[in-house]
Amino acid sequence: MSNRKMITAALPYANGPVHIGHLAGVYIPADVYARFQRRLGKDVAFICGSDEHGIPITIRAKKEGVTPQDIVDKYHEVIKKSFADLGISFDEYSRTTSKKHYETSQDFFKTLYEKGKFTEEVSEQYFDEQANEFLADRYIVGTCPNCGNENAYGDQCEKCGSTLSPSELINPKSMLSGNVPVLKATKNWYLPLNEYESFLNEWIIEGHKDDWKPNVYGQVKSWLNDGLKPRAMTRDLNWGVPVPLPGAEGKVLYVWFDAPIGYISFTKEWAEKNGKDWKDYWQSEGSDLVHFIGKDNIVFHCIIFPSMMKAHGDYIMPKNVPAFEFLNLENDKISTSRNWAVWAHEYVEDFPGQQDVLRYALLSSAPETKDNNFTWKDFQTKNNSELVGIFGNFINRVAVLINKNFDGIIPEGDINAPELEEIGIKATEIKNYLENYEFRNALTSFMNLARFGNKYLADEEPWKTIKTDLDKTKKILFIGAQIAAALGNLAEPFLPFTAQKIYDIFNIKQMNWNDIEHSKVLIEAGHKINVAPLLFSQIEDSVIDAQIEKLEQTKQNNKKTNPNATPMKEQINFDDFTKIDLRTATILEAEKVEKADKLLKLTVDTGVDVRTVVSGIAESFTPEELIGKQVMILLNLAPRKIRGIESQGMLLLTTKSDGKLSFVTPDDQVENGVEIG
Ligand SMILES: [Zn+2]
């Protein structure tokens, strides 16, 4: 086994914040793995950064009327902070707009170009003559040939879900200018992936049948069975890393060419700051490269990036690509566009100091082999029953009993007690699971040690023996202290904030994992410990209900066809409705109310009488244009005085998008005093 671990986590896309799906499916498992490898004494580089190129960012920028740089600057900071807040222990978190990344990805491209690894192909692509730009598929809208939706995109119709190419659209239009785009020839550089099929077959299909996850292996196999095609590694776009060749102005590297090279660029940035050689991690057989990703990125990390590295010639291949499935939220697919998510930055705000609770809940339902589900009720149960009830309870009881009965000094005990065997067994068990990317099983083993400790105390009852048998009590708490110290140490990859608290309580330093496997005594008798704050606290129903209510609100908002519409008022019954007397009426006279800019005094023929109504419509209508206008009136509204004038009833009005008022009127002229209902 090699001593160096080059661990990457999928680059989050910088056009939105990260949510629990990202955390459960990539970042928390990757962090557990990186922390664990450090504890084994491995030379770890844990590298990530924001992916800041690609079409969705330029589209979002256009929509918001800002530059793509504005978008990525904003979300890079939000994402970076969320990771730091949740204890994701990246050695480097950078971004693909960094200078080093431009250099590295351009160098990589030039090397492949000079080695003759690309083919050049000229194709006809849609071009907007007014904007003077080639149009990405997403920038072309037209009528879907399958369902007639007039707002289908060049790559997809979102109404019927069919995949399209721009040439299939009826009446294609450019989103940039609204003009009809023209076809224009353009040259791009392609990587002939078909030439790497035999290499990929040998390396993955033959070489990793047994040690890669079945979902990853199966997907790669199916891609290879279908046969690979050349894929364009450049694009006609103005946002991205410029293609470093003469005559390639206006072209950038394909985002999936430059993004994975980011792992290398960021390693270089980290190595320079820390006196390391980045090549030891990327170009040396003494290094294990491991990519943590979601299942939607398998093709890029198992086929395209390895083919690029193979074409380059100097790089090692990934040792493993533990891709995760997806996490659902309350039995529904997490969706950024529908805001159906628990956002990391909101969680940190709503649950201050409780980062480890989220880490625990997400790890225990990590979508390792199939899609999994997160619910707030389950989150609450995991906190209250497991973290508070078992783990926190055990640590707290041990510390409190030692402080209370032995002045905080670890009492003498039996260093050969059979209970101490359990520490090493569990440490090895967790190690084996983590080496095999089985995070849920590893977490279960960890909690089983806490359960073991809890049961030991419940069986031995040191709070009772203290009154009868001091020597026995010492022995019990000596064992309790060893298990507590082991739990602190073993918790660190999973629950780093809690581990630190336990180190502080027991006044201990973090140990190497192998030492925990082989030593039963982690704290010597005579060692002084500190007072114990509670590690976890109960999460009340009201807190959970508030989160569920927040999601319910999202659901309601998603039903709206007009995002500005206010929620429906409380239901009324038919009797309530029949009490309302609505009638047609005609305005006979209108005049301004003195010293009131908004008010008009109206004389109205309601069919049942002629009456006065004061209405706040002077900013939307002149008195002259109102005379003779048919309107609707709420006739039986109790009269009230406005500026000394008695107003009898209310005219029905609505507000237009420009803020001006508009009367609700019948389609055709009708008699005055006709009831509405
Ligand atoms: Zn369609």
XYZ file of C-alpha atoms and ligand atoms in Angstrom:
678
model
C 0.000 0.000 0.000
C 1.379 3.360 -0.932
C 2.164 6.012 1.554
C 0.716 8.906 -0.422
C -2.967 9.639 -0.915
C -4.065 12.093 -3.593
C -7.733 12.592 -2.720
C -10.020 14.783 -4.812
C -13.660 15.766 -4.313
C -15.828 16.756 -7.299
C -15.496 20.458 -8.073
C -18.762 22.131 -7.030
C -20.250 24.266 -9.774
C -20.096 27.947 -8.809
C -23.593 29.002 -9.800
C -25.311 28.133 -6.542
C -24.668 27.081 -2.927
C -24.114 23.463 -1.839
C -26.897 21.338 -0.353
C -27.141 18.134 1.692
C -27.171 16.020 -1.486
C -23.703 17.280 -2.388
C -22.517 16.839 1.199
C -23.835 13.284 1.642
C -22.788 12.096 -1.807
C -19.309 13.590 -2.055
C -17.866 15.981 0.483
C -18.519 14.402 3.875
C -17.432 10.872 2.826
C -14.374 12.356 1.102
C -13.552 14.293 4.262
C -13.957 11.210 6.469
C -11.632 9.321 4.151
C -9.023 12.101 4.073
C -9.063 12.561 7.848
C -8.803 8.802 8.353
C -5.838 8.476 5.970
C -4.049 11.276 7.823
C -4.617 9.343 11.049
C -2.963 6.324 9.479
C 0.063 8.549 9.006
C -0.348 8.786 5.225
C 0.920 11.769 3.263
C -2.452 13.167 2.210
C -3.357 15.882 -0.273
C -7.107 16.529 -0.128
C -7.891 18.885 -2.988
C -10.961 20.650 -4.298
C -12.114 23.990 -5.711
C -14.933 25.744 -7.516
C -15.665 24.900 -11.140
C -16.238 28.355 -12.578
C -16.630 27.843 -16.307
C -19.396 26.519 -18.538
C -22.673 27.610 -20.062
C -24.988 27.622 -17.016
C -22.842 30.341 -15.436
C -22.972 32.578 -18.523
C -26.724 32.043 -18.808
C -27.257 32.914 -15.164
C -25.096 36.042 -15.554
C -27.129 37.208 -18.564
C -30.381 36.575 -16.690
C -29.241 38.594 -13.668
C -27.627 41.313 -15.791
C -24.163 40.799 -14.266
C -20.878 39.328 -15.526
C -19.990 35.623 -15.213
C -17.130 36.735 -12.947
C -19.679 38.340 -10.579
C -21.588 35.054 -10.370
C -18.551 32.892 -9.637
C -17.047 35.390 -7.172
C -20.267 35.289 -5.180
C -20.771 31.525 -5.067
C -17.115 30.616 -4.659
C -17.149 32.441 -1.331
C -20.504 30.967 -0.229
C -19.401 27.408 -1.064
C -15.945 27.788 0.447
C -17.404 29.085 3.703
C -19.971 26.267 3.936
C -17.216 23.676 3.602
C -15.106 25.370 6.256
C -18.103 25.684 8.585
C -18.859 21.971 8.252
C -15.281 20.943 8.941
C -14.437 19.680 5.439
C -10.669 19.545 5.821
C -9.454 20.386 2.320
C -5.741 21.012 2.124
C -6.534 23.350 -0.749
C -9.809 24.830 -1.924
C -9.161 26.928 -5.003
C -11.006 27.881 -8.193
C -10.716 27.277 -11.919
C -10.393 30.983 -12.659
C -7.017 31.044 -10.872
C -3.896 31.996 -12.843
C -2.212 28.685 -12.019
C -5.190 26.815 -13.404
C -5.134 28.735 -16.682
C -1.431 27.930 -17.076
C -1.823 24.284 -16.114
C -4.828 23.539 -18.302
C -3.342 25.396 -21.285
C -0.038 23.510 -20.864
C -1.941 20.239 -20.683
C -3.815 21.094 -23.877
C -0.615 22.147 -25.676
C 1.127 18.916 -24.716
C -1.704 16.858 -26.217
C -1.731 19.101 -29.291
C 2.007 18.815 -29.827
C 1.885 15.041 -29.402
C -0.742 14.914 -32.124
C -3.408 13.519 -29.798
C -6.244 15.694 -31.132
C -8.102 15.522 -34.418
C -9.313 18.769 -35.957
C -12.845 18.831 -37.246
C -14.796 21.536 -39.003
C -18.509 21.556 -38.294
C -21.394 23.891 -39.015
C -22.726 25.631 -35.945
C -25.340 28.253 -35.329
C -23.939 31.784 -35.240
C -25.606 35.018 -34.156
C -24.481 37.645 -36.660
C -25.638 40.574 -34.568
C -23.996 39.397 -31.348
C -21.044 38.099 -33.395
C -20.970 34.865 -31.377
C -21.352 31.169 -31.973
C -24.314 29.911 -30.016
C -24.097 27.131 -27.450
C -27.069 24.757 -27.733
C -28.605 26.332 -24.634
C -28.556 29.735 -26.338
C -30.925 28.639 -29.099
C -34.677 28.465 -28.539
C -37.346 27.277 -30.926
C -40.356 25.036 -31.307
C -39.995 21.437 -30.155
C -40.625 19.053 -33.080
C -42.115 16.522 -30.655
C -44.586 18.490 -28.542
C -44.847 21.936 -30.119
C -43.460 23.761 -27.051
C -42.313 27.108 -28.428
C -39.610 27.580 -25.789
C -37.548 24.433 -26.295
C -33.753 24.750 -25.991
C -31.227 23.626 -28.580
C -30.262 20.655 -26.431
C -33.516 19.771 -24.691
C -37.231 20.414 -24.508
C -38.055 20.902 -20.852
C -41.763 20.376 -21.494
C -41.685 16.882 -22.988
C -38.169 15.993 -21.838
C -36.830 14.999 -25.260
C -33.164 15.473 -26.063
C -32.706 17.699 -29.095
C -29.999 19.071 -31.321
C -30.287 22.694 -32.484
C -30.927 21.633 -36.093
C -34.131 19.857 -35.033
C -35.735 23.023 -33.641
C -38.475 24.614 -35.746
C -37.987 28.414 -36.058
C -34.712 28.563 -34.113
C -33.917 31.926 -32.550
C -30.856 33.232 -30.751
C -31.407 34.025 -27.080
C -28.761 36.750 -27.364
C -30.426 38.953 -29.989
C -33.713 37.229 -30.790
C -32.568 36.947 -34.427
C -32.602 33.863 -36.589
C -29.114 32.345 -36.304
C -27.130 31.292 -39.389
C -25.026 28.174 -39.822
C -21.320 28.899 -40.006
C -18.305 26.625 -40.253
C -16.010 26.408 -37.226
C -12.964 24.318 -36.371
C -12.606 22.501 -33.025
C -10.197 19.999 -31.496
C -11.485 16.540 -30.658
C -10.077 13.812 -28.453
C -10.708 10.503 -30.272
C -11.954 8.569 -27.234
C -12.473 5.516 -29.438
C -8.682 5.148 -29.563
C -8.625 4.655 -25.769
C -11.183 1.860 -25.626
C -8.666 -0.961 -25.345
C -6.698 0.887 -22.686
C -9.880 1.539 -20.664
C -11.003 -2.048 -21.069
C -7.746 -3.408 -19.796
C -7.372 -0.935 -16.962
C -10.938 -0.866 -15.598
C -12.913 -3.788 -17.003
C -10.154 -6.314 -16.459
C -8.229 -4.582 -13.701
C -10.884 -3.264 -11.325
C -13.715 -5.758 -11.533
C -13.371 -6.660 -7.882
C -12.307 -3.508 -6.108
C -14.450 -0.800 -7.750
C -18.037 -0.193 -6.716
C -20.509 -2.143 -8.886
C -22.405 1.030 -9.870
C -19.202 2.649 -11.171
C -17.886 -0.465 -12.845
C -21.255 -1.193 -14.455
C -21.638 2.296 -15.887
C -18.144 2.285 -17.390
C -18.736 -1.132 -18.878
C -21.957 -0.028 -20.498
C -20.266 3.061 -22.013
C -17.503 0.901 -23.416
C -19.964 -1.659 -24.775
C -21.769 1.111 -26.654
C -18.466 2.280 -28.134
C -16.800 5.664 -27.602
C -16.759 8.534 -30.089
C -14.410 11.487 -30.581
C -15.435 14.337 -28.308
C -14.788 18.055 -28.843
C -12.373 19.438 -26.241
C -12.855 23.057 -27.322
C -15.883 25.297 -27.665
C -16.767 28.549 -29.426
C -17.479 30.612 -26.342
C -16.106 33.674 -24.602
C -16.168 32.375 -20.997
C -13.509 29.819 -20.135
C -9.809 29.064 -20.521
C -8.711 30.350 -23.966
C -7.450 27.689 -26.377
C -3.673 28.338 -26.430
C -3.175 28.046 -30.190
C -2.752 30.685 -32.891
C -5.938 31.106 -34.878
C -8.118 29.892 -32.012
C -9.383 33.286 -30.926
C -12.900 33.149 -29.494
C -12.487 29.512 -28.497
C -12.120 28.105 -24.990
C -11.369 24.701 -23.501
C -14.431 22.499 -23.002
C -15.421 22.839 -19.339
C -14.994 19.091 -18.805
C -11.496 19.342 -20.249
C -10.397 22.093 -17.898
C -12.349 21.209 -14.713
C -10.605 17.910 -13.789
C -7.234 19.484 -14.570
C -8.243 21.780 -11.708
C -7.348 18.961 -9.319
C -3.792 19.183 -10.651
C -3.631 23.002 -10.697
C -4.842 23.219 -7.122
C -2.375 20.559 -5.991
C 0.367 22.705 -7.528
C -0.897 25.764 -5.629
C -0.924 23.810 -2.373
C 2.485 22.209 -3.017
C 4.116 25.581 -3.684
C 2.821 26.970 -0.404
C 3.903 23.919 1.578
C 7.288 23.040 0.142
C 6.014 19.895 -1.579
C 6.481 18.523 -5.079
C 3.087 18.142 -6.797
C 4.514 15.458 -9.078
C 4.906 13.131 -6.084
C 1.109 13.063 -5.926
C 0.189 12.971 -9.620
C 3.086 11.409 -11.452
C 4.543 8.886 -9.021
C 3.598 5.255 -8.599
C 3.946 5.777 -4.852
C 0.702 7.741 -4.849
C -2.920 6.559 -4.768
C -5.261 8.857 -6.693
C -8.862 8.642 -5.434
C -11.739 10.680 -6.908
C -14.865 11.210 -4.783
C -17.782 12.086 -7.073
C -21.538 11.724 -7.599
C -22.835 9.185 -10.096
C -23.540 11.875 -12.708
C -19.789 12.443 -13.055
C -18.668 8.853 -13.617
C -18.079 9.191 -17.354
C -15.871 12.253 -16.898
C -13.712 10.703 -14.177
C -13.509 7.140 -15.486
C -13.377 7.707 -19.239
C -12.610 11.250 -20.376
C -10.109 12.463 -17.753
C -8.183 9.146 -17.679
C -8.012 9.225 -21.495
C -6.650 12.768 -21.296
C -4.047 11.702 -18.739
C -3.167 8.625 -20.783
C -2.755 10.828 -23.882
C -0.497 13.149 -21.900
C 1.609 10.232 -20.730
C 3.032 11.472 -17.428
C 0.126 10.778 -15.071
C -0.940 7.922 -12.810
C -4.451 6.506 -13.169
C -6.992 6.725 -10.353
C -6.780 3.878 -7.889
C -10.492 4.122 -7.256
C -13.473 6.323 -8.106
C -15.989 5.777 -5.303
C -19.024 7.426 -6.884
C -22.153 7.845 -4.798
C -25.797 7.642 -5.796
C -28.217 10.490 -5.035
C -29.797 11.607 -1.764
C -33.483 12.538 -1.807
C -35.131 14.971 0.572
C -38.405 13.943 2.230
C -38.915 11.342 -0.538
C -38.542 13.849 -3.361
C -35.594 14.467 -5.686
C -33.382 17.340 -4.497
C -33.657 20.201 -6.988
C -31.841 23.516 -7.071
C -34.283 25.090 -9.506
C -37.267 24.076 -7.354
C -35.369 25.082 -4.189
C -36.097 21.581 -2.856
C -33.003 21.263 -0.713
C -31.504 21.795 2.693
C -28.767 24.333 1.976
C -25.501 23.970 3.857
C -25.195 27.682 4.664
C -28.772 27.789 5.975
C -28.239 24.719 8.141
C -25.174 26.317 9.719
C -27.281 29.383 10.541
C -30.304 27.435 11.810
C -28.274 24.925 13.875
C -25.277 26.808 15.277
C -22.627 24.537 16.787
C -24.403 21.417 15.506
C -22.325 20.674 12.416
C -21.550 17.176 13.616
C -25.227 16.323 13.878
C -25.609 16.957 10.155
C -22.407 15.064 9.404
C -23.708 12.123 11.432
C -27.188 12.149 9.904
C -25.853 12.426 6.352
C -23.206 9.754 6.814
C -25.675 7.326 8.309
C -27.933 7.762 5.273
C -25.149 8.228 2.704
C -26.350 6.980 -0.718
C -23.499 4.491 -1.085
C -25.032 1.816 -3.259
C -28.482 3.161 -4.035
C -30.389 6.428 -3.759
C -31.232 7.239 -0.165
C -33.526 9.594 1.674
C -33.122 12.392 4.242
C -36.044 13.376 6.448
C -36.070 15.918 9.251
C -37.840 13.460 11.578
C -35.079 10.931 11.004
C -32.493 13.663 11.602
C -34.147 14.421 14.946
C -34.259 10.746 15.946
C -30.605 10.246 15.077
C -29.661 13.211 17.219
C -31.910 12.529 20.176
C -31.696 8.730 20.369
C -28.192 8.050 19.111
C -25.961 11.091 19.606
C -27.578 12.359 22.816
C -28.962 9.078 24.153
C -26.002 6.787 23.522
C -22.745 8.500 22.571
C -23.118 11.788 24.464
C -24.666 10.060 27.437
C -21.766 7.627 27.816
C -19.032 10.265 27.544
C -20.838 12.530 29.954
C -21.437 9.854 32.589
C -17.806 8.742 32.581
C -16.469 12.288 32.901
C -18.978 13.329 35.550
C -18.411 10.218 37.709
C -14.626 10.611 37.592
C -14.867 14.306 38.409
C -17.352 13.788 41.209
C -15.828 10.739 42.885
C -12.123 10.948 42.117
C -11.484 14.692 41.797
C -11.039 14.306 38.058
C -8.129 11.853 38.400
C -8.286 8.624 36.355
C -8.405 5.841 38.996
C -6.263 2.695 38.978
C -7.677 -0.224 36.990
C -6.970 -3.527 35.327
C -4.956 -2.987 32.144
C -5.785 -6.539 31.074
C -9.545 -6.250 31.524
C -11.321 -8.163 28.721
C -13.551 -5.153 27.986
C -10.515 -3.292 26.683
C -10.188 -5.767 23.810
C -13.241 -4.173 22.239
C -11.344 -0.932 21.537
C -8.834 -2.522 19.187
C -11.476 -4.723 17.558
C -13.629 -1.723 16.717
C -10.679 0.378 15.516
C -9.716 -2.388 13.082
C -13.296 -2.910 11.983
C -13.734 0.796 11.206
C -10.399 0.836 9.386
C -11.377 -2.064 7.154
C -14.689 -0.481 6.295
C -13.167 2.911 5.516
C -10.423 1.407 3.346
C -13.275 -0.188 1.423
C -15.307 3.077 1.174
C -18.097 1.623 3.352
C -18.855 4.730 5.361
C -22.187 3.680 6.805
C -20.803 0.404 8.116
C -17.825 2.256 9.584
C -20.126 4.672 11.376
C -22.216 1.790 12.707
C -19.083 0.095 14.099
C -18.149 3.343 15.800
C -21.579 3.702 17.392
C -21.443 0.063 18.457
C -18.432 0.886 20.603
C -20.449 3.695 22.216
C -23.321 1.232 22.733
C -20.872 -1.219 24.265
C -19.621 1.438 26.696
C -23.147 2.523 27.570
C -24.229 -1.025 28.302
C -21.105 -1.642 30.358
C -21.948 1.279 32.641
C -25.608 0.266 32.846
C -24.606 -3.276 33.843
C -21.888 -2.315 36.336
C -23.728 0.666 37.861
C -20.706 2.581 39.229
C -23.088 5.198 40.707
C -24.273 2.409 43.050
C -20.973 0.582 43.669
C -19.360 3.856 44.802
C -21.305 3.489 48.037
C -20.269 -0.123 48.628
C -17.118 -1.030 46.756
C -14.593 1.728 46.008
C -12.068 -0.612 44.415
C -14.600 -2.030 41.986
C -15.786 1.472 41.103
C -12.233 2.496 40.278
C -11.896 -0.437 37.920
C -15.180 0.334 36.183
C -14.306 3.967 35.607
C -10.780 3.113 34.478
C -12.334 0.976 31.722
C -14.940 3.673 31.044
C -12.194 6.248 30.595
C -10.324 4.061 28.084
C -13.456 3.537 26.011
C -14.266 7.275 26.164
C -10.775 8.217 25.004
C -11.014 5.651 22.206
C -14.391 7.010 21.157
C -12.967 10.533 20.991
C -10.154 9.324 18.781
C -12.289 7.128 16.576
C -14.943 9.857 16.231
C -12.530 12.310 14.643
C -12.947 11.371 10.949
C -16.740 11.385 11.301
C -17.404 14.044 13.952
C -14.321 16.263 14.173
C -15.885 18.990 16.326
C -17.075 16.465 18.899
C -13.732 14.665 18.885
C -12.024 17.926 19.811
C -14.447 18.388 22.715
C -13.625 14.901 23.992
C -9.886 15.561 23.715
C -10.460 18.693 25.785
C -12.587 16.940 28.404
C -10.117 14.083 28.887
C -7.109 16.305 28.379
C -5.668 13.990 25.719
C -3.956 14.320 22.367
C -5.066 12.706 19.123
C -3.444 9.331 18.450
C -2.405 7.494 15.321
C -5.052 4.961 14.273
C -2.665 2.006 14.316
C -1.730 2.770 17.914
C -5.391 2.648 18.963
C -5.732 -0.735 17.278
C -2.848 -2.091 19.298
C -3.137 -0.444 22.682
C -5.767 -0.991 25.288
C -4.768 1.806 27.604
C -5.269 5.261 26.132
C -5.249 7.202 29.393
C -2.979 6.270 32.288
C -4.219 6.159 35.864
C -3.404 9.396 37.651
C -4.141 11.546 34.581
C -6.226 14.655 35.356
C -9.338 15.369 33.278
C -11.463 18.486 32.907
C -15.116 19.265 33.534
C -17.474 17.949 30.883
C -19.836 20.142 28.899
C -22.648 18.244 27.137
C -21.578 17.028 23.706
C -25.046 17.076 22.178
C -28.426 18.447 23.180
C -31.979 17.352 22.435
C -33.549 18.830 19.300
C -37.141 19.788 20.123
C -40.166 19.087 17.921
C -40.693 22.802 17.347
C -37.271 23.108 15.693
C -37.997 20.192 13.372
C -41.507 21.460 12.642
C -40.039 24.809 11.571
C -37.789 23.071 9.033
C -40.680 20.982 7.724
C -42.789 24.133 7.471
C -40.001 25.783 5.460
C -40.137 22.906 2.967
C -43.928 23.042 2.895
C -43.623 26.728 1.975
C -41.281 25.777 -0.873
C -43.841 23.258 -2.103
C -46.544 25.929 -2.118
C -44.254 28.375 -3.915
C -43.465 25.780 -6.581
C -47.180 25.470 -7.419
C -47.464 29.162 -8.203
C -47.703 30.150 -11.843
C -47.018 33.736 -10.763
C -44.088 33.898 -8.332
C -45.343 37.262 -7.014
C -48.803 35.994 -6.102
C -49.536 36.171 -2.359
C -50.719 32.960 -0.639
C -54.439 32.149 -0.582
C -56.391 33.537 2.388
C -58.220 31.360 4.875
C -61.165 29.472 3.353
C -64.690 30.824 3.751
C -67.987 28.989 3.300
C -70.784 29.808 0.896
C -72.812 31.628 3.553
C -69.898 33.974 4.111
C -69.856 34.686 0.396
C -73.590 35.376 0.116
C -73.243 38.112 2.733
C -71.183 40.107 0.265
C -73.297 42.416 -1.915
C -71.423 43.114 -5.140
C -73.117 45.201 -7.862
C -72.470 46.916 -11.147
C -72.472 50.712 -10.987
C -71.508 53.759 -13.061
C -69.370 56.727 -12.031
C -71.369 59.958 -12.565
C -68.958 62.541 -11.138
C -65.356 62.593 -9.970
C -63.345 65.300 -8.192
C -60.064 65.605 -6.311
C -60.130 65.611 -2.509
C -58.342 68.702 -1.150
C -54.908 68.116 0.420
C -55.026 64.401 -0.396
C -52.904 63.480 -3.419
C -54.216 59.946 -3.700
C -57.937 60.392 -3.142
C -60.846 61.043 -5.494
C -64.420 61.708 -4.395
C -66.780 59.826 -6.707
C -70.535 60.027 -7.188
C -71.788 56.611 -8.220
C -75.109 55.310 -9.570
C -75.457 51.874 -7.977
C -78.902 51.101 -9.370
C -80.282 51.065 -5.811
C -79.241 54.659 -5.080
C -76.780 57.394 -5.972
C -74.023 57.563 -3.371
C -70.569 58.926 -2.561
C -67.450 56.766 -2.555
C -63.951 57.995 -1.677
C -61.283 55.964 -3.485
C -57.444 56.074 -3.415
C -57.045 56.086 -7.178
C -55.921 59.663 -7.983
C -52.406 58.528 -8.978
C -53.794 56.136 -11.574
C -56.712 58.088 -13.095
C -57.690 61.681 -13.836
C -61.230 62.632 -12.733
C -62.216 63.334 -16.349
C -61.474 59.843 -17.665
C -63.636 58.243 -14.988
C -66.946 59.906 -15.783
C -69.343 57.421 -17.365
C -67.135 54.430 -16.499
C -68.872 51.245 -15.443
C -67.365 49.659 -12.322
C -68.131 47.070 -9.656
C -68.920 48.089 -6.096
C -68.987 46.334 -2.755
C -72.333 47.813 -1.778
C -72.866 46.699 1.817
C -69.498 47.670 3.267
C -70.134 49.723 6.404
C -69.670 53.459 5.642
C -66.573 55.189 7.005
C -65.320 58.753 7.050
C -62.270 59.561 4.936
C -60.967 63.158 5.215
C -64.330 64.220 6.586
C -66.287 62.711 3.696
C -68.502 59.675 4.323
C -67.543 56.921 1.874
C -70.320 54.406 1.185
C -68.958 51.203 -0.322
C -65.788 50.219 -2.123
C -64.936 49.978 -5.841
C -63.212 46.795 -7.054
C -59.695 47.415 -8.353
C -56.587 45.419 -9.132
C -52.920 46.405 -9.586
C -51.062 46.120 -12.902
C -47.398 45.107 -13.140
C -46.395 48.794 -13.451
C -48.053 49.508 -10.098
C -51.007 51.467 -11.601
C -54.543 50.544 -10.614
C -57.093 49.064 -12.986
C -60.874 48.678 -12.514
C -62.522 45.283 -12.479
C -65.380 45.745 -14.949
C -67.936 43.559 -16.764
C -67.001 42.445 -20.295
C -70.022 44.236 -21.733
C -72.079 47.204 -20.572
C -74.842 46.027 -18.219
C -77.519 47.827 -16.207
C -76.544 49.378 -12.869
C -77.391 47.476 -9.688
C -77.042 43.987 -11.159
C -75.777 41.525 -8.586
C -72.441 39.784 -9.115
C -71.944 36.198 -8.022
Zn -41.131 18.987 -26.461
